[in-house]
């Protein structure tokens, strides 16, 4: 579990982005205006992958600090951004599924960045989080370190899904942090579909620009 002290060391009414302006919801009006929005959503295996923002500028800086410098409080800000997007698009899902990490990656990072976002998002949109149907069973190499032919092979059988009969017809929204090539989400979606789940879409915070696709890591 995450440590509450890690999450709360920024003053409650400070913008987490500029750390200067006051705000009542984690990001100030000036900062939110700087985030570049994306409207063309990728379709992966017939599933829509919503990506509200471009992986650039403040989104890129904050996401890196969140994942690699353990600045977990950003999880609250990202959850706010995704929940606001969810509500603005009138989306309607039954379950949020955080993209899982392998056990090795989890131990190394100390937390699953997608789980934390889902937990905060769930409180805002009242959709439960499910961490029991999708698992990462292979500790794959970072995609950006591999050649094009190695990338899809790397993710082969990386995930496993558990079939829970009463959930098979539920509308599932997988939540990930970053969309690069889409191979990872594709693998996760295919794995869930093979296990019998029928309605699956995905949402990420940032969509990488084509030129930065394989430089971002996970
Ligand atoms: Zn700000």
Tab-separated table of C-alpha atoms and ligand atoms in Angstrom, residues 15-21 26-32, ligand 1:
chain	number	residue	atom	x	y	z
A	15	UNK	CA	-1.609	23.662	-7.917
A	16	UNK	CA	0.401	20.433	-8.279
A	17	UNK	CA	1.542	21.541	-11.706
A	18	UNK	CA	3.100	25.006	-11.128
A	19	UNK	CA	3.242	24.652	-7.330
A	20	UNK	CA	2.492	28.392	-7.055
A	21	UNK	CA	-1.134	29.212	-7.791
A	26	UNK	CA	-5.100	20.074	-7.833
A	27	UNK	CA	-4.474	22.138	-10.964
A	28	UNK	CA	-4.964	25.864	-11.580
A	29	UNK	CA	-6.772	27.421	-14.526
A	30	UNK	CA	-3.553	28.691	-16.122
A	31	UNK	CA	-1.845	25.292	-15.998
A	32	UNK	CA	-4.815	23.339	-17.270
B	1	LIG	ZN1	-0.752	25.938	-11.848
